[in-house]
Short mmCIF file of C-alpha atoms and ligand atoms in Angstrom, two decimals:
data_model
loop_
_atom_site.label_atom_id
_atom_site.label_comp_id
_atom_site.label_asym_id
_atom_site.label_seq_id
_atom_site.Cartn_x
_atom_site.Cartn_y
_atom_site.Cartn_z
CA MET A 13 12.80 -2.69 -7.27
CA HIS A 14 10.98 0.61 -7.17
CA ILE A 15 8.01 0.64 -5.19
CA GLY A 16 5.04 2.90 -5.31
CA ILE A 17 2.84 3.52 -3.36
CA MET A 18 -0.68 4.57 -3.76
CA SER A 19 -2.61 7.62 -1.22
CA GLN A 20 -1.59 9.40 1.66
CA GLY A 21 -4.58 7.33 3.99
CA ALA A 22 -3.63 6.27 7.45
CA ILE A 23 -1.81 2.24 6.85
CA ALA A 24 -0.09 4.19 3.37
CA SER A 25 1.85 7.37 5.60
CA ILE A 26 3.56 4.08 8.04
CA LEU A 27 4.51 2.32 5.29
CA ALA A 28 6.29 4.98 3.73
CA TRP A 29 7.15 6.09 7.54
CA ARG A 30 8.74 2.30 7.24
CA LEU A 31 9.87 2.85 3.29
CA GLN A 32 12.03 6.09 3.73
CA LYS A 33 13.61 4.47 7.66
CA LEU A 34 15.28 1.51 5.32
CA ASP A 35 16.60 3.87 2.56
CA LEU A 36 14.60 1.94 -0.39
CA PRO A 37 13.38 3.65 -3.90
CA TYR A 38 10.24 4.40 -2.82
CA CYS A 39 7.34 7.19 -4.60
CA VAL A 40 3.86 7.66 -3.26
CA LEU A 41 0.77 8.09 -5.86
CA SER A 42 -1.96 10.99 -4.85
CA LYS A 43 -4.10 12.77 -6.73
CA ARG A 44 -4.31 15.20 -3.68
CA PRO A 45 -0.79 16.97 -3.33
CA LEU A 46 1.40 15.67 -1.22
CA HIS A 47 2.76 16.46 2.05
CA PRO A 48 4.87 16.00 5.38
CA VAL A 49 3.18 13.53 7.61
CA GLN A 50 4.20 13.14 11.63
CA ILE A 51 3.98 9.35 12.74
CA GLU A 52 3.76 8.99 16.21
CA THR A 53 5.57 5.46 17.07
CA LEU A 54 5.07 2.91 19.36
CA GLU A 55 7.06 4.19 22.14
CA GLY A 56 5.69 7.51 21.75
CA GLU A 57 8.12 9.39 19.61
CA ALA A 58 7.31 11.22 16.38
CA ASP A 59 9.53 11.79 13.11
CA MET A 60 8.77 13.39 10.51
CA VAL A 61 7.64 11.33 6.16
CA LEU A 62 8.57 13.68 2.97
CA PRO A 63 7.32 11.83 0.53
CA PRO A 64 8.22 11.51 -3.21
CA GLY A 65 5.57 11.98 -6.26
CA CYS A 66 6.02 9.21 -8.66
CA ASN A 67 6.06 11.85 -11.38
CA GLY A 68 4.10 9.82 -13.67
CA LYS A 69 7.79 6.62 -13.12
CA ILE A 70 5.20 3.31 -13.11
CA PRO A 71 6.68 1.63 -10.05
CA ASP A 72 7.95 -1.64 -9.83
CA VAL A 73 5.97 -3.27 -7.10
CA LEU A 74 2.18 -1.35 -5.99
CA LEU A 75 1.48 -1.53 -2.82
CA VAL A 76 -2.14 -0.22 -2.54
CA PRO A 77 -3.69 0.56 0.72
CA LEU A 78 -6.57 2.03 0.05
CA LYS A 79 -10.24 0.87 1.39
CA ALA A 80 -12.17 -1.83 -0.22
CA TRP A 81 -14.86 0.50 -2.16
CA GLN A 82 -11.71 2.79 -3.89
CA VAL A 83 -9.43 0.36 -5.37
CA MET A 84 -11.41 0.27 -8.76
CA THR A 85 -11.66 3.53 -9.08
CA ALA A 86 -8.11 4.32 -8.47
CA LEU A 87 -6.47 1.28 -10.65
CA GLU A 88 -8.96 2.46 -13.26
CA PRO A 89 -7.02 5.89 -14.60
CA LEU A 90 -3.82 4.07 -14.22
CA ALA A 91 -4.30 0.14 -15.94
CA ALA A 92 -3.74 1.36 -19.77
CA LYS A 93 -0.07 2.33 -18.46
CA LEU A 94 0.06 -1.21 -16.00
CA ARG A 95 -0.81 -3.29 -18.17
CA GLN A 96 2.35 -2.01 -20.80
CA THR A 97 4.19 -3.02 -17.84
CA ASN A 98 5.10 -5.89 -15.04
CA THR A 99 4.54 -4.31 -12.02
CA VAL A 100 2.81 -6.43 -8.57
CA ILE A 101 0.19 -5.46 -7.29
CA ALA A 102 -0.32 -5.32 -3.94
CA LEU A 103 -4.13 -5.06 -2.10
CA MET A 104 -4.02 -4.41 1.55
CA HIS A 105 -7.95 -3.57 2.58
CA ASN A 106 -10.51 -5.52 4.32
CA GLY A 107 -13.63 -7.57 2.93
CA MET A 108 -13.05 -10.04 -0.12
CA GLY A 109 -14.12 -9.17 -3.76
CA VAL A 110 -11.85 -6.83 -4.81
CA ALA A 111 -9.05 -9.40 -6.45
CA GLU A 112 -11.53 -10.05 -8.22
CA GLN A 113 -12.38 -7.60 -10.39
CA VAL A 114 -8.02 -5.72 -9.81
CA HIS A 115 -7.66 -9.54 -12.08
CA ALA A 116 -10.69 -8.27 -14.51
CA LEU A 117 -9.00 -5.10 -15.18
CA LEU A 118 -4.75 -6.32 -15.26
CA PRO A 119 -5.05 -9.98 -16.27
CA ASP A 120 -1.92 -10.29 -17.03
CA ASN A 121 0.02 -7.43 -13.68
CA PRO A 122 1.59 -10.13 -11.15
CA LEU A 123 -1.69 -9.87 -8.40
CA LEU A 124 -1.65 -10.33 -4.84
CA ALA A 125 -3.19 -9.95 -1.41
CA ILE A 126 -2.29 -8.49 1.36
CA THR A 127 -3.42 -8.22 5.63
CA THR A 128 -1.34 -6.92 8.42
CA ARG A 129 -2.16 -6.65 12.46
CA CYS A 130 0.00 -2.73 11.68
CA GLY A 131 -2.22 -0.63 12.52
CA ALA A 132 -2.37 2.73 12.60
CA LEU A 133 -4.64 5.82 12.76
CA ARG A 134 -5.31 9.24 11.79
CA ILE A 135 -4.94 11.72 14.32
CA GLU A 136 -5.39 15.05 13.24
CA SER A 137 -4.52 15.47 8.78
CA GLN A 138 -0.54 15.62 9.47
CA ARG A 139 -0.64 13.02 12.11
CA ILE A 140 -1.13 9.56 12.39
CA ARG A 141 -0.16 7.20 14.87
CA LEU A 142 0.99 3.90 14.86
CA THR A 143 -1.73 1.93 16.87
CA GLY A 144 -0.32 -1.24 17.58
CA THR A 145 2.17 -4.15 14.89
CA GLY A 146 1.74 -7.56 14.29
CA LEU A 147 1.91 -10.34 11.87
CA THR A 148 1.52 -9.35 7.90
CA GLN A 149 1.06 -12.34 5.21
CA ALA A 150 0.91 -12.64 1.85
CA GLY A 151 0.36 -15.31 -0.76
CA ALA A 152 -0.12 -15.00 -5.13
CA VAL A 153 -3.80 -14.61 -6.29
CA ALA A 154 -2.27 -14.75 -9.75
CA ASN A 155 1.19 -14.07 -11.69
CA ILE A 156 3.35 -14.35 -9.13
CA SER A 157 6.35 -16.62 -10.48
CA GLU A 158 8.68 -18.11 -7.84
CA PRO A 159 11.70 -15.08 -8.80
CA HIS A 160 8.69 -12.67 -7.80
CA MET A 161 7.56 -15.19 -4.57
CA ALA A 162 11.17 -14.25 -3.07
CA GLN A 163 11.70 -10.62 -3.43
CA LEU A 164 7.80 -10.05 -2.39
CA SER A 165 8.86 -12.44 0.86
CA GLU A 166 11.69 -10.01 1.60
CA LEU A 167 10.48 -6.79 1.26
CA PHE A 168 8.39 -7.75 2.97
CA SER A 169 9.81 -9.54 6.17
CA ARG A 170 11.75 -5.92 5.98
CA LEU A 171 9.04 -3.51 5.90
CA LEU A 172 6.15 -5.32 8.02
CA PRO A 173 7.68 -7.79 10.42
CA PRO A 174 6.97 -10.60 11.31
CA PHE A 175 5.82 -11.57 8.21
CA GLU A 176 4.59 -15.06 6.66
CA TRP A 177 4.00 -16.18 2.75
CA GLN A 178 0.82 -18.21 2.90
CA GLN A 179 0.33 -20.32 0.21
CA ASP A 180 -3.20 -20.32 0.31
CA ILE A 181 -3.84 -16.86 0.91
CA ASN A 182 -8.01 -17.64 0.18
CA GLN A 183 -7.79 -19.51 3.31
CA VAL A 184 -5.93 -16.68 5.24
CA LEU A 185 -8.57 -14.18 3.70
CA TRP A 186 -11.77 -16.00 4.54
CA ASP A 187 -10.40 -15.90 8.36
CA LYS A 188 -9.87 -12.23 7.84
CA LEU A 189 -13.41 -11.88 6.00
CA ALA A 190 -14.91 -13.92 9.95
CA ILE A 191 -14.10 -11.26 11.98
CA ASN A 192 -14.53 -8.32 9.98
CA ALA A 193 -17.73 -9.33 9.43
CA VAL A 194 -18.72 -9.52 13.12
CA ILE A 195 -16.37 -7.01 14.97
CA ASN A 196 -17.18 -4.80 11.87
CA PRO A 197 -21.31 -3.93 11.93
CA LEU A 198 -21.56 -4.64 15.22
CA SER A 199 -19.11 -1.53 17.31
CA ALA A 200 -20.10 0.46 14.38
CA LEU A 201 -24.39 -0.44 15.27
CA TYR A 202 -24.04 0.06 19.00
CA GLN A 203 -21.54 2.44 18.80
CA CYS A 204 -18.51 0.39 21.34
CA LYS A 205 -15.34 -0.50 21.59
CA ASN A 206 -13.67 -3.95 20.25
CA GLY A 207 -13.62 -4.88 23.62
CA GLU A 208 -17.93 -3.98 24.76
CA LEU A 209 -19.02 -6.71 22.17
CA LEU A 210 -17.14 -9.20 24.50
CA GLN A 211 -20.74 -8.71 26.67
CA PRO A 212 -22.70 -11.77 26.91
CA ARG A 213 -25.81 -9.20 25.65
CA PHE A 214 -24.03 -9.97 22.40
CA ASP A 215 -23.14 -13.67 22.24
CA LEU A 216 -26.88 -15.14 20.28
CA LEU A 217 -25.79 -12.97 17.32
CA HIS A 218 -22.27 -13.09 17.73
CA GLU A 219 -23.46 -17.96 17.19
CA GLN A 220 -25.98 -16.80 15.14
CA LEU A 221 -23.63 -15.12 12.45
CA ALA A 222 -20.66 -17.82 13.05
CA ALA A 223 -23.40 -20.56 11.97
CA GLU A 224 -23.99 -18.35 9.03
CA ILE A 225 -20.24 -17.66 8.03
CA ALA A 226 -19.53 -21.35 8.97
CA ALA A 227 -21.67 -22.82 6.01
CA VAL A 228 -20.17 -20.05 3.78
CA MET A 229 -16.81 -20.33 3.70
CA ASP A 230 -17.81 -24.24 3.76
CA THR A 231 -19.02 -23.61 0.52
CA ALA A 232 -15.95 -21.96 -0.41
CA GLY A 233 -13.64 -24.96 0.50
CA VAL A 234 -12.30 -23.78 3.52
CA SER A 235 -13.92 -25.77 6.20
CA ARG A 236 -14.58 -23.70 9.52
CA SER A 237 -16.73 -24.75 12.50
CA ALA A 238 -18.77 -21.56 13.48
CA ALA A 239 -17.65 -22.77 17.30
CA GLN A 240 -13.56 -21.84 15.62
CA LEU A 241 -14.97 -19.23 13.79
CA LEU A 242 -16.45 -17.40 17.38
CA ALA A 243 -12.78 -18.39 19.44
CA SER A 244 -10.56 -16.27 16.33
CA ILE A 245 -13.53 -13.56 16.71
CA ARG A 246 -13.40 -13.08 20.70
CA ALA A 247 -9.97 -13.53 20.52
CA VAL A 248 -9.57 -10.03 18.74
CA GLU A 249 -12.08 -8.77 20.61
CA GLN A 250 -9.78 -8.65 23.87
CA ALA A 251 -6.09 -8.08 21.73
CA THR A 252 -7.65 -5.06 20.13
CA ALA A 253 -10.29 -3.93 23.25
CA GLN A 254 -9.20 -0.80 23.58
CA ASN A 255 -9.88 -0.15 20.19
CA TYR A 256 -12.51 1.18 17.53
CA SER A 257 -12.99 -0.49 14.16
CA SER A 258 -12.43 0.66 10.99
CA MET A 259 -16.11 0.76 10.42
CA ASN A 260 -16.76 2.53 13.91
CA ARG A 261 -14.80 4.66 12.65
CA ASP A 262 -16.51 5.22 8.47
CA VAL A 263 -19.77 5.54 10.39
CA THR A 264 -19.30 8.36 12.99
CA ALA A 265 -16.66 10.03 9.83
CA GLY A 266 -19.77 9.36 8.06
CA LYS A 267 -17.25 8.45 5.17
CA PRO A 268 -18.63 4.80 3.17
CA THR A 269 -17.53 1.82 4.91
CA GLU A 270 -17.23 -1.72 3.84
CA ILE A 271 -20.16 -3.16 4.19
CA ASP A 272 -20.37 -4.11 0.74
CA PHE A 273 -16.96 -6.35 1.04
CA ILE A 274 -17.50 -8.05 4.34
CA ASN A 275 -20.96 -9.04 5.18
CA GLY A 276 -22.51 -8.45 1.45
CA PHE A 277 -19.61 -10.32 -0.28
CA ILE A 278 -20.94 -13.52 2.32
CA LYS A 279 -24.72 -12.51 1.24
CA GLN A 280 -23.50 -12.48 -2.36
CA LYS A 281 -21.38 -16.22 -1.95
CA GLY A 282 -24.45 -16.73 0.37
CA ALA A 283 -27.18 -16.74 -2.61
CA ALA A 284 -25.03 -17.40 -5.38
CA THR A 285 -24.85 -21.31 -3.44
CA GLY A 286 -28.58 -21.71 -2.06
CA ILE A 287 -27.10 -21.49 1.85
CA ALA A 288 -29.63 -18.60 4.11
CA THR A 289 -27.42 -15.12 5.52
CA PRO A 290 -30.00 -13.71 7.48
CA LEU A 291 -28.12 -12.04 10.05
CA ASN A 292 -25.61 -10.95 7.58
CA ASN A 293 -28.13 -9.33 4.97
CA GLU A 294 -29.82 -7.40 7.93
CA LEU A 295 -25.90 -6.19 9.21
CA VAL A 296 -25.37 -4.66 5.77
CA GLU A 297 -29.12 -2.80 4.69
CA LEU A 298 -28.89 -1.70 8.89
CA ILE A 299 -25.18 -0.09 7.63
CA GLN A 300 -26.21 0.96 4.61
CA ASP A 301 -29.42 2.40 5.61
CA GLY A 302 -27.69 4.15 9.23
CA LYS A 303 -30.43 2.84 10.67
CA PRO A 304 -30.18 1.79 14.48
CA PRO A 305 -30.34 -2.70 15.01
CA ARG A 306 -33.75 -4.05 16.11
CA TRP A 307 -31.90 -6.30 18.57
O1 KPL B 95 -9.35 -5.60 10.95
C1 KPL B 95 -10.20 -5.19 11.07
C2 KPL B 95 -10.86 -3.52 12.16
O2 KPL B 95 -11.12 -2.64 12.91
O3 KPL B 95 -10.75 -3.52 10.61
C3 KPL B 95 -10.16 -5.69 13.06
C4 KPL B 95 -9.22 -6.90 13.12
C5 KPL B 95 -11.84 -4.77 13.40
C6 KPL B 95 -9.66 -4.46 14.50
O4 KPL B 95 -10.13 -3.03 14.98
#
């Protein structure tokens, strides 16, 4: 099984490093010239990755660890070639809504969604720090056969352990979306670390957001109480207290954010099902317009 990785981003570089260590055949697809990357491990050791380019070769499994807003732009130029193959497309990003677009672009390719607690940070242009490891979950979006499932489970158990195959990845993605929809925009607007959101002054915002998200999730067939969502959000704030969220980093760096695929997705689902989501809508606007919060 030949594996391709799209880009040389932080998580993409961790994947390349792991594949190199496992001695599995892989290559990197990138519009930019490839460069060596130094990986700093959790133990503080340094290791080098020298990724091979794909040079036009289409891999059997294509890992897509890109930001939600980058995925379609990266896949569109490859679509004609990919349609002629049975390449498995593995999406790895925050937010929801992209998988449907990818499925429309590549209706016959096997498609899966992955979510991982493995974290990485670019500290210099060619230095990536592994900031944490944790559970990785994947599940079928479309066209995943039983043999695919067995092969992919084996691959991910080696690549990103601990790993679980999920029969219903949609539920896992909604649960992750709820966490991102609170932590990411609030930590970006208040320019704070995740743990600072545990302060009582943010309690009401948490409660209102959890109530809106639980109501929208219910219409998507994922039944969670606002209290259940709050408990999982609080647990992530505790566990990642010293970290800055990805949206905080994007806003600080003046880069585009994933807001349209996080709170924007909730806003869109709410509008389609008649559920009011005023606070989610306001967060989308504030992040898009770069405005300070009024609360
Ligand atoms: O996924 C994350 C992100 O920053 O995007 C969380 C879970 C909020 C951790 O920071």
